[in-house]
Coordinates of C-alpha atoms and ligand atoms in Angstrom, one line a residue:
X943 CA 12.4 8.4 -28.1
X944 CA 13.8 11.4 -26.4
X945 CA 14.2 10.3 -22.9
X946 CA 15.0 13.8 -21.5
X947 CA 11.8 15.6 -22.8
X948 CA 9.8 12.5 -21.2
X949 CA 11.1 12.9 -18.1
X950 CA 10.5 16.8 -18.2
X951 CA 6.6 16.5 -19.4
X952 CA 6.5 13.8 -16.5
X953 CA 8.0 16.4 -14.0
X954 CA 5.5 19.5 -14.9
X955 CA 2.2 16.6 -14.4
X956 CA 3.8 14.7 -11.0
X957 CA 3.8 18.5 -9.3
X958 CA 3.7 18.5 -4.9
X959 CA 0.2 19.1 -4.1
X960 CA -1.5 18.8 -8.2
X961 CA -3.6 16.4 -9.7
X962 CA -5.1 15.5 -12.8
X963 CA -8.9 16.1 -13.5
X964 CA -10.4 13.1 -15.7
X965 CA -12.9 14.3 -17.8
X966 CA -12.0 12.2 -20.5
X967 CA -15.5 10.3 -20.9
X968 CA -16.6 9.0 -24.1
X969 CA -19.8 10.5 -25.6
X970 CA -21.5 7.4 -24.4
X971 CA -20.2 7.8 -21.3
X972 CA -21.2 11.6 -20.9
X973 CA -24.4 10.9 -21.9
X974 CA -24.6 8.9 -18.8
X975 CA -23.2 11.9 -16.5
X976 CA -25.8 14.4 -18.4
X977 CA -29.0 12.0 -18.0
X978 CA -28.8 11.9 -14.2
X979 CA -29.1 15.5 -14.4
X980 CA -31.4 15.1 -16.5
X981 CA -29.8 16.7 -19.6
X982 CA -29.9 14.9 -23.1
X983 CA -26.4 14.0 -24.7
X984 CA -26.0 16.7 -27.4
X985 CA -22.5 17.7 -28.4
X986 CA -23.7 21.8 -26.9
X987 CA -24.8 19.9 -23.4
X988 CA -21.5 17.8 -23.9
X989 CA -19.5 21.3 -24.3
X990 CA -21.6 22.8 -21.3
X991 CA -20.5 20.1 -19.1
X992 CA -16.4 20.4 -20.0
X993 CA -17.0 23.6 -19.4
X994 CA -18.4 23.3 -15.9
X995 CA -14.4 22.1 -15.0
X996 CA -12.1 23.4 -17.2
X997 CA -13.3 27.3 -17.6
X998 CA -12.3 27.8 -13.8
X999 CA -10.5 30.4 -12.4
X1000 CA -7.2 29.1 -10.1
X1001 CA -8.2 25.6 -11.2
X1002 CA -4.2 25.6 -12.3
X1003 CA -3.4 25.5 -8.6
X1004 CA -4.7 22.1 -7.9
X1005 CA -4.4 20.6 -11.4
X1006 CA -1.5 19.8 -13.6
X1007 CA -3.0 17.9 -16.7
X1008 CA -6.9 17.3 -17.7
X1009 CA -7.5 14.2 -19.3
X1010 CA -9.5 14.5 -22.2
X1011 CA -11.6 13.1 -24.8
X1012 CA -10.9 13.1 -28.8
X1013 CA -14.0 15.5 -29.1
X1014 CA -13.4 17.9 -26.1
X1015 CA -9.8 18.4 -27.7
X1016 CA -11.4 19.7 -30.8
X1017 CA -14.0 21.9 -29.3
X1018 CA -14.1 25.7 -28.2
X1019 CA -15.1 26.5 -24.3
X1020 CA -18.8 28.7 -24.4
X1021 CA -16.4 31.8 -24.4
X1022 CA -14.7 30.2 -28.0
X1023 CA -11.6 29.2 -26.4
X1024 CA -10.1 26.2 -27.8
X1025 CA -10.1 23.9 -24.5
X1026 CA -6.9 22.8 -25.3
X1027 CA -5.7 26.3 -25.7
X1028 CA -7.8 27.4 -22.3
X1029 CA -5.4 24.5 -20.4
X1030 CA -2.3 25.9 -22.2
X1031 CA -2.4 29.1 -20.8
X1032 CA -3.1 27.8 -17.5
X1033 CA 0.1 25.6 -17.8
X1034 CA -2.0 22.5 -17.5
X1035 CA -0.8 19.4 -19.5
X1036 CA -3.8 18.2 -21.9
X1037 CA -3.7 14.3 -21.5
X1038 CA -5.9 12.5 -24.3
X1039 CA -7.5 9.3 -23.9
X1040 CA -5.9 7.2 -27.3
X1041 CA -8.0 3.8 -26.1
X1042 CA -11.5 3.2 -28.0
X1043 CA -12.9 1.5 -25.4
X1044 CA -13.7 -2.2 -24.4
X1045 CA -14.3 -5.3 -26.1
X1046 CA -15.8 -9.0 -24.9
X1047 CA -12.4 -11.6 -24.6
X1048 CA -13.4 -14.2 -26.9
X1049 CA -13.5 -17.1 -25.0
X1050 CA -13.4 -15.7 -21.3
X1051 CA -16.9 -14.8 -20.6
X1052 CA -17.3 -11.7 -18.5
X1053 CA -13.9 -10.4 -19.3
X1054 CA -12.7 -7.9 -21.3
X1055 CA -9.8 -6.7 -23.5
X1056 CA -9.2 -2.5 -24.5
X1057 CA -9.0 -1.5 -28.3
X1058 CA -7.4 1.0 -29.8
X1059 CA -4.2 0.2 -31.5
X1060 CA -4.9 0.4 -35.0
X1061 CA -3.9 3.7 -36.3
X1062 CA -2.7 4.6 -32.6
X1063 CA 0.7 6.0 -34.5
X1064 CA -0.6 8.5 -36.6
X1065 CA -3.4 9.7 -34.1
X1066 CA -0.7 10.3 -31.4
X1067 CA 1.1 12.2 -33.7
X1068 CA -1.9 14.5 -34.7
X1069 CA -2.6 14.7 -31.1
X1070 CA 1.0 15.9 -29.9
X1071 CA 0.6 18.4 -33.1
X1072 CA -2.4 19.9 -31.4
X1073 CA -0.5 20.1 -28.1
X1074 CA -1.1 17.6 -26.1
X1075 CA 1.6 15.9 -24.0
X1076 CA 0.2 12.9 -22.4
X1077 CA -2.1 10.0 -23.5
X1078 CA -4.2 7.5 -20.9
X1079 CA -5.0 3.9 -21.9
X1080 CA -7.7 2.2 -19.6
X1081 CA -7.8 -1.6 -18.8
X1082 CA -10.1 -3.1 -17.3
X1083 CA -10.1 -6.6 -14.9
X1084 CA -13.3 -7.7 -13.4
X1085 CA -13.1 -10.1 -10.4
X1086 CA -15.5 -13.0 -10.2
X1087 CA -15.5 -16.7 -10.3
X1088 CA -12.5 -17.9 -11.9
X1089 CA -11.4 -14.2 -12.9
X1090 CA -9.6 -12.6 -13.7
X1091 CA -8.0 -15.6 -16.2
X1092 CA -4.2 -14.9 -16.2
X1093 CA -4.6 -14.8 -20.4
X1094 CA -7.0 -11.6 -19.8
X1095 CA -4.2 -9.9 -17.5
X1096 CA -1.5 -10.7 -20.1
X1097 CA -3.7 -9.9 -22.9
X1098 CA -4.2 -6.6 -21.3
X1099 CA -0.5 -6.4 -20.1
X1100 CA 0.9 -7.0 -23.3
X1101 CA -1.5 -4.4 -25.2
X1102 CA -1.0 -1.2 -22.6
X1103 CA 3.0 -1.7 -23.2
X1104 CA 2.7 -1.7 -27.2
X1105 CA 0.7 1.2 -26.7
X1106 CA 2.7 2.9 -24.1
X1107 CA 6.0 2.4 -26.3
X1108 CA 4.3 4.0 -28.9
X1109 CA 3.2 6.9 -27.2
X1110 CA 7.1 7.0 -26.0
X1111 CA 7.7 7.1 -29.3
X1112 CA 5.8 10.3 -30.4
X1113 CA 6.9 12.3 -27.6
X1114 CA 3.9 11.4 -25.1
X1115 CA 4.1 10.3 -21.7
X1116 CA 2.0 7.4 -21.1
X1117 CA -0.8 6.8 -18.2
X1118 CA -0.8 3.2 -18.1
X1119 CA -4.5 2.0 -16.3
X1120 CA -4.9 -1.1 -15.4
X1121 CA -8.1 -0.8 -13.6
X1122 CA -9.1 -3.2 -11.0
X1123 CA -13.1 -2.5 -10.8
X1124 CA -14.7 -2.3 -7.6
X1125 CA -17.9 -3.8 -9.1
X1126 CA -18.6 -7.8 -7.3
X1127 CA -18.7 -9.2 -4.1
X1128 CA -14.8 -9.9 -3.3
X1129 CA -13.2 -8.8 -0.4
X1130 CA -10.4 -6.6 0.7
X1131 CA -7.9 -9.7 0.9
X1132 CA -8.9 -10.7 -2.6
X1133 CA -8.6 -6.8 -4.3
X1134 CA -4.8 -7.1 -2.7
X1135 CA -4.2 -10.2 -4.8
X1136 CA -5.3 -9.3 -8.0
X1137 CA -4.0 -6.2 -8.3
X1138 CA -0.4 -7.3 -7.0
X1139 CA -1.1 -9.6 -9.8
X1140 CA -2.2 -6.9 -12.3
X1141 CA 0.6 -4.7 -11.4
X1142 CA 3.2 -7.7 -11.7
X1143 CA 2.6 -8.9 -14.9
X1144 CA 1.8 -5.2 -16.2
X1145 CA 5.7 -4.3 -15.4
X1146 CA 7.1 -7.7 -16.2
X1147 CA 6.0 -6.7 -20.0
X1148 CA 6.7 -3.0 -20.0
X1149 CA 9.9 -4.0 -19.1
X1150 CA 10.2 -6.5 -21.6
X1151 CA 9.9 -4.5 -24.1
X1152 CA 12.2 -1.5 -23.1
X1153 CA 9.5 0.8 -22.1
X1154 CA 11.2 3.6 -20.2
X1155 CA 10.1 3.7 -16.8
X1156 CA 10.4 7.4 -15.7
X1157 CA 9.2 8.6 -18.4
X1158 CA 5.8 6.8 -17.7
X1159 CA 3.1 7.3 -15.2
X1160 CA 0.8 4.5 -13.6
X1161 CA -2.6 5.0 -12.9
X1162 CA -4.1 2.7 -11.2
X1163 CA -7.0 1.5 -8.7
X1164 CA -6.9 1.0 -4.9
X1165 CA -7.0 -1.6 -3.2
X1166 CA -10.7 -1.6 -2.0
X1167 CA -13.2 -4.1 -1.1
X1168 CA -16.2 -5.5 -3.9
X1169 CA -18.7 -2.2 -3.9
X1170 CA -21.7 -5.4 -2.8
X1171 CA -19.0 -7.0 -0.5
X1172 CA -20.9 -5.7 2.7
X1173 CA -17.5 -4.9 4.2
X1174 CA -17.0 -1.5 5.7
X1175 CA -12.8 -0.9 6.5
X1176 CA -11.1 2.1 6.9
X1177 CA -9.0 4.5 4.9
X1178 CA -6.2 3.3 6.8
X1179 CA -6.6 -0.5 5.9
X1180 CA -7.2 0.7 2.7
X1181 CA -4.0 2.2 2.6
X1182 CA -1.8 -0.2 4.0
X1183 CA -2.9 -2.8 1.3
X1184 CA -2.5 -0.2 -1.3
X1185 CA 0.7 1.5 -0.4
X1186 CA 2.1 -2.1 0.4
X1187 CA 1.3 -3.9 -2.9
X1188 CA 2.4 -0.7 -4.8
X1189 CA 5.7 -0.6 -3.3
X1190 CA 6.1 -4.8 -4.0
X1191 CA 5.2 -4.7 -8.1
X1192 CA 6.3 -0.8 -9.1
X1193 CA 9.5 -0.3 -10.1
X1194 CA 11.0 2.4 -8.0
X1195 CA 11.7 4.5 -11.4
X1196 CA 8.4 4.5 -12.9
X1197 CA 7.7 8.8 -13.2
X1198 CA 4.9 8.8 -11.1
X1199 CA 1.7 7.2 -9.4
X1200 CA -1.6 8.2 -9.7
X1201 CA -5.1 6.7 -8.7
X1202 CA -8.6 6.5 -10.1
X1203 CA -11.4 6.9 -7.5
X1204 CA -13.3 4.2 -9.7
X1205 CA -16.7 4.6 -7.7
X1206 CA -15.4 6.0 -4.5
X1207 CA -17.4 8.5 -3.0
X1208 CA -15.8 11.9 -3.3
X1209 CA -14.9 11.7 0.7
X1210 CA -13.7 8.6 0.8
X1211 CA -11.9 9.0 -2.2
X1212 CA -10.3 12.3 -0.7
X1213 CA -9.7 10.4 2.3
X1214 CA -8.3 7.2 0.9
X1215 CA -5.6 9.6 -1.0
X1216 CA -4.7 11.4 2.0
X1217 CA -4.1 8.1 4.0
X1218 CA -2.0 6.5 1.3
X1219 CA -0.3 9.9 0.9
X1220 CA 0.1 10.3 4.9
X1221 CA 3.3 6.6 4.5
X1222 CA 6.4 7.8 4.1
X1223 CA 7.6 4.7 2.8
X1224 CA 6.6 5.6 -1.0
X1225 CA 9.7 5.9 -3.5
X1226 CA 6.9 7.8 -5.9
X1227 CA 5.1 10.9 -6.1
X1228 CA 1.3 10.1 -5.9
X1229 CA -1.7 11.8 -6.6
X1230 CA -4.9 11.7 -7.6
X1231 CA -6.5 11.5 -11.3
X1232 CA -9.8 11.2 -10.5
X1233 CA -13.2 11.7 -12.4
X1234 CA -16.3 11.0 -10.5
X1235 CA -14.8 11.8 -7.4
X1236 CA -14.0 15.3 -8.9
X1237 CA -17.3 16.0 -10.6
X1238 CA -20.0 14.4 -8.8
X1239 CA -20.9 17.1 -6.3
X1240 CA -20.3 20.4 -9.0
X1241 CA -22.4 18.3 -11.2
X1242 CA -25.4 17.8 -9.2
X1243 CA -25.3 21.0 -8.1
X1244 CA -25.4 22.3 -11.5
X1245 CA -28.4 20.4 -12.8
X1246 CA -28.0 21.7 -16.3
X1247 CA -29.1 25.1 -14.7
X1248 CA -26.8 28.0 -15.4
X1249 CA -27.9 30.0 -12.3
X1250 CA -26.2 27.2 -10.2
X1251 CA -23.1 27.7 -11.8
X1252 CA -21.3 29.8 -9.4
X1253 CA -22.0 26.9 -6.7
X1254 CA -21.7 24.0 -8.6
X1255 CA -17.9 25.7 -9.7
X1256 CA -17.0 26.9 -6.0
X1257 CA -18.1 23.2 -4.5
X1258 CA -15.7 21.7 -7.6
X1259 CA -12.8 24.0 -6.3
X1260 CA -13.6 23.4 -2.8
X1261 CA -13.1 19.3 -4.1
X1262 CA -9.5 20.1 -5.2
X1263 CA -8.5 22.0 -2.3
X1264 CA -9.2 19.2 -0.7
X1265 CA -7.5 16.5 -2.6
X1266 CA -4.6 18.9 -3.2
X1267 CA -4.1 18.7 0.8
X1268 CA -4.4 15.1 0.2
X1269 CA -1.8 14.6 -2.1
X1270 CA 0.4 15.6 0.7
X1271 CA -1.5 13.7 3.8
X1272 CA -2.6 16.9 5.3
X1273 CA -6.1 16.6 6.0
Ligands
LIG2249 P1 -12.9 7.6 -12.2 O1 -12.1 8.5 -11.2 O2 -14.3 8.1 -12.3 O3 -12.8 6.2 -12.0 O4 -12.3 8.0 -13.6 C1 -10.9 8.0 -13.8 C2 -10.6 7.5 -15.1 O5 -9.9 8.2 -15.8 C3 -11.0 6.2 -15.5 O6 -10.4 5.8 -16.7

C-alpha cells in the first residue's frame, strides 16, 4: 500500500465546493430509473441515460469523481467517447462500484449482508488498469423490530474492511457505505442510535485490521427520521444529530465524509447538506455523493425525449450549483 498516492487520489475527490455524482446503478436498478420514464432497460437506453450526466459541459466544476457501474466503465458516450476517458479529461476521478449487491442474512429475517469479495483482487486490479481510482462498497441496515441484530452490523463491518484493505491494496481509495435506510416507521431518536452504532463498530474493525484512515472516504447516510414515520423536522435537527454522531464514531483522520441522499428529495437533500455543512465543528471535509437527489429532476425532464435534452441537462447543472454552495453552507 502506498500511503502517499492514497492520500493524493483522496485530496483531488475531497475538493472545497465538489461532489461526487452516483450513477453507479446496477442494470436492475437502471431499469428501474428508465421504467418511470417510461423507457425499457436496453443497454442503448442504459447508455442514453449515463449520458444524460456525464456528457455535460462545466459538469467538472461541481464534480470530482462519478461513481460508476462495471458496464458504464466499458461503454462509449453517444459521441464514442469512452466514459471513462470523457471523466479523464474533465479531471474527474471515475469511482467503480466493486460490491455485487445484496443478499438475505441467513438466519436474521429482514436483514441483509453485501457480496462481492470473491475475485474482488483481480477485478480491482483490472479496474485501476482502466483508470479508475476509487471503488464504493454499499451496506445496507434496515431498522425494524429487533433490527438491526448486532451480528448483521459486524457481519457487514467486518466485510466493508476486508474489502476496503483490499482496495488499499491496489492503489484505490475506498468509499466505505454503510447505509442506514430511511425505509420504516422509526423515528429521528432511533436513526441517531443505530447509525452511531453502525459507524462505531464499522471503525472499531477498519481499525482492527490496519486500514489506513486518510486514505479512505466514508460515505454514509443522515441521520433522518423512518420515510412512514409521520415526523416532519427540520434540516437543522437533522443536522445536529448528524454532525453530532459523526464527530463521536469518525476518526478525525479518515480522508473525507460524504453522504448519500438515500430517498431525500432533491431540496431537502440540498438543504440537509448545506445545514450539516453550515457547523464549524467538523474535523472533515464533507460533501455530497448523491444519486437520486442528483438525477431525479434532469430525469423527468428528459422523459426519454431527446428534444428535452437541453432542459433536462441545464436543471441537472442548476442541481450542482446548488449542492456545490452546499458543500460550503452557503445557501
Ligand atoms: P442515493 O443518493 O440515490 O441514495 O445513491 C447514492 C449511492 O451511491 C447509494 O449507494
Amino acid at each position: 500500500m502506498n500511503k502517499l498516492d492514497l492520500e493524493k487520489i483522496k485530496e483531488t475527490i475531497m475538493v472545497r465546493g465538489k461532489g461526487i455524482l452516483a450513477i453507479d446503478e446496477s442494470n436492475s436498478t437502471a431499469g428501474l430509473r428508465l421504467a418511470s420514464i417510461g423507457l425499457e432497460n436496453t443497454e442503448e437506453n442504459r447508455r442514453r441515460y449515463r449520458d444524460l450526466f456525464l456528457d455535460v459541459p462545466e459538469i467538472e466544476k461541481y464534480i470530482s469523481g462519478a461513481i460508476l457501474y462495471d458496464e458504464t466503465i466499458r461503454q462509449n458516450s453517444l459521441k464514442e467517447i469512452p466514459f471513462i476517458k470523457l471523466l479523464e479529461d474533465k479531471s474527474i476521478v471515475s469511482i467503480i462500484k466493486v460490491d455485487m449487491g445484496i443478499i438475505d442474512m441467513e438466519g436474521f429475517p429482514g436483514e441483509k449482508i453485501t457480496e462481492g469479495l470473491l475475485g474482488l483482487e483481480d477485478r480491482l486490479k483490472e479496474y485501476y488498469e482502466m483508470g479508475a481510482r476509487g471503488a464504493k462498497w454499499r451496506a445496507i441496515i434496515q431498522i425494524g423490530e429487533n433490527m438491526p441484530s448486532d451480528e448483521c452490523i459486524s457481519q457487514n463491518a467486518e466485510i466493508l474492511s476486508k474489502y476496503a484493505h483490499l482496495c488499499q491494496e491496489a492503489g484505490i481509495v475506498p468509499l466505505v457505505e454503510p447505509e442506514v435506510l430511511m425505509d420504516g416507521t422509526h423515528t429521528i431518536e432511533t436513526s441517531e442510535e443505530v447509525l452511531g452504532r453502525v459507524l462505531k463498530k464499522v471503525f472499531d474493525v477498519l481499525q482492527e485490521k490496519d486500514v489506513y484512515l486518510p486514505g479512505l472516504i466514508l460515505k454514509t447516510s443522515m441521520v433522518i427520521s423512518g420515510k412512514d414515520s409521520n415526523e416532519i423536522k427540520t434540516e437543522e435537527e437533522i443536522a445536529e444529530r448528524t454532525v453530532r454522531v459523526l464527530n463521536k464514531y469518525v476518526p478525525k483522520n479518515v480522508g473525507g465524509v460524504v453522504f448519500l441522499s438515500g430517498g431525500q428529495s432533491t431540496k431537502e437533500g440540498i438543504a440537509n447538506l448545506n445545514a450539516i455543512a453550515e457547523d464549524t465543528s467538523l474535523p472533515w471535509d464533507v460533501s455530497f455523493s448523491y444519486g437520486r437527489a442528483i438525477q431525479g429532476p434532469a430525469l423527468n425532464i428528459w422523459s426519454g425525449n431527446d428534444d428535452n435534452l437541453t432542459l433536462a441537462k441545464e436543471a441537472y447543472l442548476t442541481v450542482l450549483k446548488d449542492l456545490s454552495k452546499a458543500t460550503e453552507g452557503e445557501l
